[in-house]
CSV table of C-alpha atoms and ligand atoms in Angstrom, one decimal:
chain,number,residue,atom,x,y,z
K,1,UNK,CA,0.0,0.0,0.0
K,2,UNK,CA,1.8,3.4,-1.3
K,3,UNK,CA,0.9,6.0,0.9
K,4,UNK,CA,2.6,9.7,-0.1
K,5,UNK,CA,2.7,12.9,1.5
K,6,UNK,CA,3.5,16.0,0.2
K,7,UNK,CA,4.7,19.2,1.6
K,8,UNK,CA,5.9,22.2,0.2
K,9,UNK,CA,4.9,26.0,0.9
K,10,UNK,CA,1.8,27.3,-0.9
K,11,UNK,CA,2.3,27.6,-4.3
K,12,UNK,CA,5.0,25.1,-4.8
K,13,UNK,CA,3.4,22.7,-7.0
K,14,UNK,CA,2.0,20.0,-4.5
K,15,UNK,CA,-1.6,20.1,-6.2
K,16,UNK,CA,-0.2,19.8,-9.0
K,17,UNK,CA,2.2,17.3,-9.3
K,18,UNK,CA,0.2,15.0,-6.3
K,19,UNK,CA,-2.6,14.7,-9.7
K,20,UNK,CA,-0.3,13.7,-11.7
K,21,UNK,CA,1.2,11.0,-9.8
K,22,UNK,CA,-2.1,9.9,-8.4
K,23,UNK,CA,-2.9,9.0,-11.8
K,24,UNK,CA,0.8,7.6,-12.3
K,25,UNK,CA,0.0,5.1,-9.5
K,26,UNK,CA,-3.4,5.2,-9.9
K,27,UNK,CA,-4.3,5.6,-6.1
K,28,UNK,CA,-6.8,8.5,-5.1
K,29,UNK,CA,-5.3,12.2,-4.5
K,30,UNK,CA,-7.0,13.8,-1.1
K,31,UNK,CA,-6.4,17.3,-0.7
K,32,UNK,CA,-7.6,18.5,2.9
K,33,UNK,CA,-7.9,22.4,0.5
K,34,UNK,CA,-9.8,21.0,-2.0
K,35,UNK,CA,-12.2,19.3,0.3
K,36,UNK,CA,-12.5,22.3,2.5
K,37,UNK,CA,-12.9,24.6,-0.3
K,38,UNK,CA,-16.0,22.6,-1.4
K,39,UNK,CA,-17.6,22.6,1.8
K,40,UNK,CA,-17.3,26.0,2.4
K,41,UNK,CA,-19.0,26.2,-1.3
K,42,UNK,CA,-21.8,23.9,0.0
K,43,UNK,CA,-22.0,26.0,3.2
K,44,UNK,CA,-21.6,23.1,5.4
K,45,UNK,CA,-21.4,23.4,9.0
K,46,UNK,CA,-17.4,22.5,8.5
K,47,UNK,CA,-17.0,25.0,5.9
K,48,UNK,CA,-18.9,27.6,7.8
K,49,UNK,CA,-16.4,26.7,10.7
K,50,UNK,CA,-13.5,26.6,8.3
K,51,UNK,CA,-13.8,29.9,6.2
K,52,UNK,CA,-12.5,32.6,8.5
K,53,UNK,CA,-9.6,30.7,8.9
K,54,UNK,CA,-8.9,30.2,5.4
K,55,UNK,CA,-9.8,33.8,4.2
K,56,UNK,CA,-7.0,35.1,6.7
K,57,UNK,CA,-4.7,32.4,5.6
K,58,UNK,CA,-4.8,30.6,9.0
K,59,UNK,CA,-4.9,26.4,9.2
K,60,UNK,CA,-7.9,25.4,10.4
K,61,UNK,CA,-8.2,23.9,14.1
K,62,UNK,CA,-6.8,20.6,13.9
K,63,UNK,CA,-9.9,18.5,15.2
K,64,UNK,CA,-12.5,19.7,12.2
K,65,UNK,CA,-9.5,18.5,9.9
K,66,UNK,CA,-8.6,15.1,11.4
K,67,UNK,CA,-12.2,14.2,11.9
K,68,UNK,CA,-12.6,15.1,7.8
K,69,UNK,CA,-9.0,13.1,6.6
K,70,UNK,CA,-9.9,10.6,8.8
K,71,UNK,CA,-13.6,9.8,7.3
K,72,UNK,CA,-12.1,10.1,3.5
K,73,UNK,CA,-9.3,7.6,4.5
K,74,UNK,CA,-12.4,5.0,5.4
K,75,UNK,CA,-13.6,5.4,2.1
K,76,UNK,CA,-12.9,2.0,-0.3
K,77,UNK,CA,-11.1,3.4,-2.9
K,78,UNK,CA,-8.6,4.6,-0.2
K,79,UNK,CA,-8.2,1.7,1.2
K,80,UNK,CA,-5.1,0.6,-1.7
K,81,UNK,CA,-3.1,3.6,-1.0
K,82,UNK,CA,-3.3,7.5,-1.0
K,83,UNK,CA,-1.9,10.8,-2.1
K,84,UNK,CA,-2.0,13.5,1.1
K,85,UNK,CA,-1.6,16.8,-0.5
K,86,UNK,CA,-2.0,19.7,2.4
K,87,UNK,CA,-1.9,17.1,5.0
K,88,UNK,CA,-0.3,16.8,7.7
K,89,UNK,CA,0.6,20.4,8.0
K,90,UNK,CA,1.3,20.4,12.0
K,91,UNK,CA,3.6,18.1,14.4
K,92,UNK,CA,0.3,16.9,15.5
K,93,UNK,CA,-1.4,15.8,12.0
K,94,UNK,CA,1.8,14.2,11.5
K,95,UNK,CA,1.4,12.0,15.1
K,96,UNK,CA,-2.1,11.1,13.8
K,97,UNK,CA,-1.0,9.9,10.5
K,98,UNK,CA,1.4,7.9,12.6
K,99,UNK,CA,-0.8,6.7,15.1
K,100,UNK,CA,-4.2,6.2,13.5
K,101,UNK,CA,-3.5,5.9,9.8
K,102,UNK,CA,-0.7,3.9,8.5
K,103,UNK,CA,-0.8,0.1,7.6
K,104,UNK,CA,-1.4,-1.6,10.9
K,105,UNK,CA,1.8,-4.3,8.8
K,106,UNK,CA,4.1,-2.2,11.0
K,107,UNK,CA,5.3,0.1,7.8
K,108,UNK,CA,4.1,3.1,9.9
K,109,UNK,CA,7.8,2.4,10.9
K,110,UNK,CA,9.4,3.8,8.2
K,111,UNK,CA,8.0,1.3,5.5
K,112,UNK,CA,6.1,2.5,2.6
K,113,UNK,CA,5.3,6.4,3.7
K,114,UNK,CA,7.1,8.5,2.0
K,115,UNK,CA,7.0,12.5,2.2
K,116,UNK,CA,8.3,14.9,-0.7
K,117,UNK,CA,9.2,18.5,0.1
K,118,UNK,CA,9.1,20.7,-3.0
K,119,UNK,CA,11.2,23.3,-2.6
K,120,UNK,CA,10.6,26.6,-4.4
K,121,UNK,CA,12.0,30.3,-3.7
K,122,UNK,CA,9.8,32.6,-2.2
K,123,UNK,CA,9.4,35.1,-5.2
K,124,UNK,CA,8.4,32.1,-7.5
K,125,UNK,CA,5.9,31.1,-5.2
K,126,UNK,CA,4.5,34.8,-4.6
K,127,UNK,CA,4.4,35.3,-8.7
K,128,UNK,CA,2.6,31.7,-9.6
K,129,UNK,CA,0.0,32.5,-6.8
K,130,UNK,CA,-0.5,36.0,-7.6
K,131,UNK,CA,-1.2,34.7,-11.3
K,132,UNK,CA,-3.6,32.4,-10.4
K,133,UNK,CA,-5.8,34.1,-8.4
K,134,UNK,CA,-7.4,31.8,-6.3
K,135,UNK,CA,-9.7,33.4,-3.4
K,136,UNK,CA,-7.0,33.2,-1.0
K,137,UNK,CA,-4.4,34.3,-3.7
K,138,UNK,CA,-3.9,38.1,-2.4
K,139,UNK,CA,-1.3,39.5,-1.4
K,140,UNK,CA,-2.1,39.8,2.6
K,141,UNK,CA,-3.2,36.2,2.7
K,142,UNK,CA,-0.2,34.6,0.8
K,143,UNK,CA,2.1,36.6,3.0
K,144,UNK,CA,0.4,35.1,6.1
K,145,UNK,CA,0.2,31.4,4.6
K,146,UNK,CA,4.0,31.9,3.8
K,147,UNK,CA,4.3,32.8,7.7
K,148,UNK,CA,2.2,29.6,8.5
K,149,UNK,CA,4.0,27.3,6.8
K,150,UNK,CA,6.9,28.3,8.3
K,151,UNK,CA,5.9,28.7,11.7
K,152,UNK,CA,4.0,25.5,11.6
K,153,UNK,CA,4.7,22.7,8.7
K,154,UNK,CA,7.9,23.6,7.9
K,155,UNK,CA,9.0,22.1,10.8
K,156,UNK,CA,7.5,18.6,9.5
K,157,UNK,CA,10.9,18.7,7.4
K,158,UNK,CA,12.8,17.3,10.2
K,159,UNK,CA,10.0,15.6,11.4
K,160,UNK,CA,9.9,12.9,7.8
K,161,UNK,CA,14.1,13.3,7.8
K,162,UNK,CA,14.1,12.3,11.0
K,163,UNK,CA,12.3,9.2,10.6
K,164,UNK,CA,14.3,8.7,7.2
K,165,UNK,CA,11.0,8.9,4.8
K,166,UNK,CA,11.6,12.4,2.9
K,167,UNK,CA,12.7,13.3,-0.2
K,168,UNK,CA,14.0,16.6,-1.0
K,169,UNK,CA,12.6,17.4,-4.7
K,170,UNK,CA,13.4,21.2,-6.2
K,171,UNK,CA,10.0,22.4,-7.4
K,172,UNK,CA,11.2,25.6,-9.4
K,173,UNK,CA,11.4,23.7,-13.0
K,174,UNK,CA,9.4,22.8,-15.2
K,175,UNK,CA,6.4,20.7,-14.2
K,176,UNK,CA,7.8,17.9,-16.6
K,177,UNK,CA,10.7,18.2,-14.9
K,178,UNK,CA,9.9,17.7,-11.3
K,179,UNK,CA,7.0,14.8,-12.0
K,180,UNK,CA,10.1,13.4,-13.6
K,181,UNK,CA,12.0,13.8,-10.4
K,182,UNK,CA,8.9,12.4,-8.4
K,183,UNK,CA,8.1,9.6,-10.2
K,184,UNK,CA,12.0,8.6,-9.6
K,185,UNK,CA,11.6,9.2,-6.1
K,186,UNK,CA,8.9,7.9,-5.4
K,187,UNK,CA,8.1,5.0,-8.2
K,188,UNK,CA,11.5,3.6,-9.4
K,189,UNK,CA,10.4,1.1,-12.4
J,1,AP5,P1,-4.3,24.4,0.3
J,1,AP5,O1,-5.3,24.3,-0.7
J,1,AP5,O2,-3.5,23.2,0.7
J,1,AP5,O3,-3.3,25.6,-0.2
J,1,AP5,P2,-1.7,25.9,-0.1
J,1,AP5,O4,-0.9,24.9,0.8
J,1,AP5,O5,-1.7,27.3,0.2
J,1,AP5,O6,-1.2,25.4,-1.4
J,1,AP5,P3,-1.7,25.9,-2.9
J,1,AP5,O7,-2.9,25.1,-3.3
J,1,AP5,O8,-1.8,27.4,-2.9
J,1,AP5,O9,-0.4,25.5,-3.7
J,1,AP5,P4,0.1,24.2,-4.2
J,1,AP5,O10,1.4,23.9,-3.5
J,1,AP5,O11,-0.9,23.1,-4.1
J,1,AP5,O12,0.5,24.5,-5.6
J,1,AP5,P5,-0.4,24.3,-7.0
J,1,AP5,O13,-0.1,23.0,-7.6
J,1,AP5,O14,-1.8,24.7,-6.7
J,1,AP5,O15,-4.8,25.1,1.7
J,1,AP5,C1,-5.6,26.3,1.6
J,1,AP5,C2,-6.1,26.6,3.1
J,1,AP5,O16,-6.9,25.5,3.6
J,1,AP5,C3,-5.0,26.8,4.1
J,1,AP5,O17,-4.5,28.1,4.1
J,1,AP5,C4,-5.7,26.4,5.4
J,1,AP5,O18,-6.5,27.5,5.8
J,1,AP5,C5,-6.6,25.3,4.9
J,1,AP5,N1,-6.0,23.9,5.1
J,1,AP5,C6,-5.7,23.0,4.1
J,1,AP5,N2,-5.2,21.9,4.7
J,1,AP5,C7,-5.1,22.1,6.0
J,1,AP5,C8,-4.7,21.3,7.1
J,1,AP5,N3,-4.1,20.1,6.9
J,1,AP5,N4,-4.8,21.8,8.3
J,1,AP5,C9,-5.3,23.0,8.6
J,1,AP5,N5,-5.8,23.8,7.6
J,1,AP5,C10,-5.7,23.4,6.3
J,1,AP5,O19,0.3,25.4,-7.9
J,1,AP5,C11,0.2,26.8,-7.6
J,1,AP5,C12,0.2,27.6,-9.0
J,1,AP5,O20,1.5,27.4,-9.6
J,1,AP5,C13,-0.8,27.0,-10.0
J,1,AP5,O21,-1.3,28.0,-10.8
J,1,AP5,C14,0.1,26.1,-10.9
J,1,AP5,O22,-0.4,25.9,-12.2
J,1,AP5,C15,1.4,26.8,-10.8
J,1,AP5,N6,2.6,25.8,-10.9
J,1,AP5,C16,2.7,24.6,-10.3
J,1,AP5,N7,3.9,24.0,-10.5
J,1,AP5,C17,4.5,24.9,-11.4
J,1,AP5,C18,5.8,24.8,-12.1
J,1,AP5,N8,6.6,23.8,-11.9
J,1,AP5,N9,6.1,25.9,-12.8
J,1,AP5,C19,5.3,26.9,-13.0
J,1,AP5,N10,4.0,27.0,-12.4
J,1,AP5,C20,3.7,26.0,-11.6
């Protein structure tokens, strides 16, 4: 069972490049933005909860996002492997994929998780954000998820090095070029 993390500031390519290889090793991509951005266009209680936070560029209190991974990890065509991109993004989301969500085989260990850091300059990720022009994609929110991810998932660097399952990839190439790099990494033929 292939289970993959990515990290990586905003704007570094992790939406991206966790599509493509999803559809490389054909196991589902689960990104905790995507699924809060669509409940907070359904208006859900969650996403109701969750918007405030997300308009200020703020991570949204860990309990409404484990509850929410942990329900889309039950679903069956998780249940072969997964694609986290956004998640974990604290020390603590990273205990809870240890403790509640790896193989019970005993590859929580070190085994088959594997985390990829894309690393990408500030300026570039400023630039391809700016162009895009997502809701949270102004200035004063980028600046603050830049701070975030710093402050609080950065730190998740050591955390995967530690435990010898990262891989280091350098995001500011083409796209070609780092699924390239990726599929290497992660799915040596
Ligand atoms: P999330 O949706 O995860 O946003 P993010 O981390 O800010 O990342 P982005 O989606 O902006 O960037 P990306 O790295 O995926 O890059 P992308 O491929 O899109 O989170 C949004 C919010 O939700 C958070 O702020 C928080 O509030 C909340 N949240 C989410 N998860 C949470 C969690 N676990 N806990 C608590 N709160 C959580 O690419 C960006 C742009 O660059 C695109 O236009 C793309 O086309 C372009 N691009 C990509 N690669 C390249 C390349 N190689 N060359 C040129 N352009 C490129």
């Amino acid at each position: 069972m292939q289970q993959v993390i990515f990290l990586g500031p905003p704007g570094s390519g992790k939406g991206t490049q966790a599509a493509r290889i999803a559809e490389i090793l054909q196991i589902p991509h689960i990104s905790t933005g995507d699924i809060l951005r669509a409940n907070v266009s359904r208006e859900t209680p969650l996403g109701q909860q969750a918007k405030t936070y997300m308009d200020r560029g703020d991570l949204v209190p860990d309990q409404l996002v484990l509850d929410m991974v942990e329900e889309r990890l039950k679903e069956p065509d998780a249940q072969k492997g997964w694609i986290l991109d956004g998640f974990p993004r604290t020390v603590s989301q990273a205990e809870f994929v240890e403790e509640k969500l790896l193989d019970s085989d005993g590859s929580s260990s070190g085994g088959e998780l594997q985390a990829i850091n894309l690393d990408v300059p500030d300026d570039v990720l400023v630039e391809r954000l700016l162009a895009r022009g997502r809701q949270d994609d102004n200035e004063e929110t980028i600046r603050r998820r830049l701070q975030v991810y710093r402050e609080q998932t950065a730190p998740l660097i050591e955390f995967y090095s530690d435990r010898g399952q990262l891989h280091d990839v350098d995001g500011d190439r083409s796209m070609d070029e780092v699924t390239a790099c990726l599929k290497k990494a992660i799915a040596p033929e």
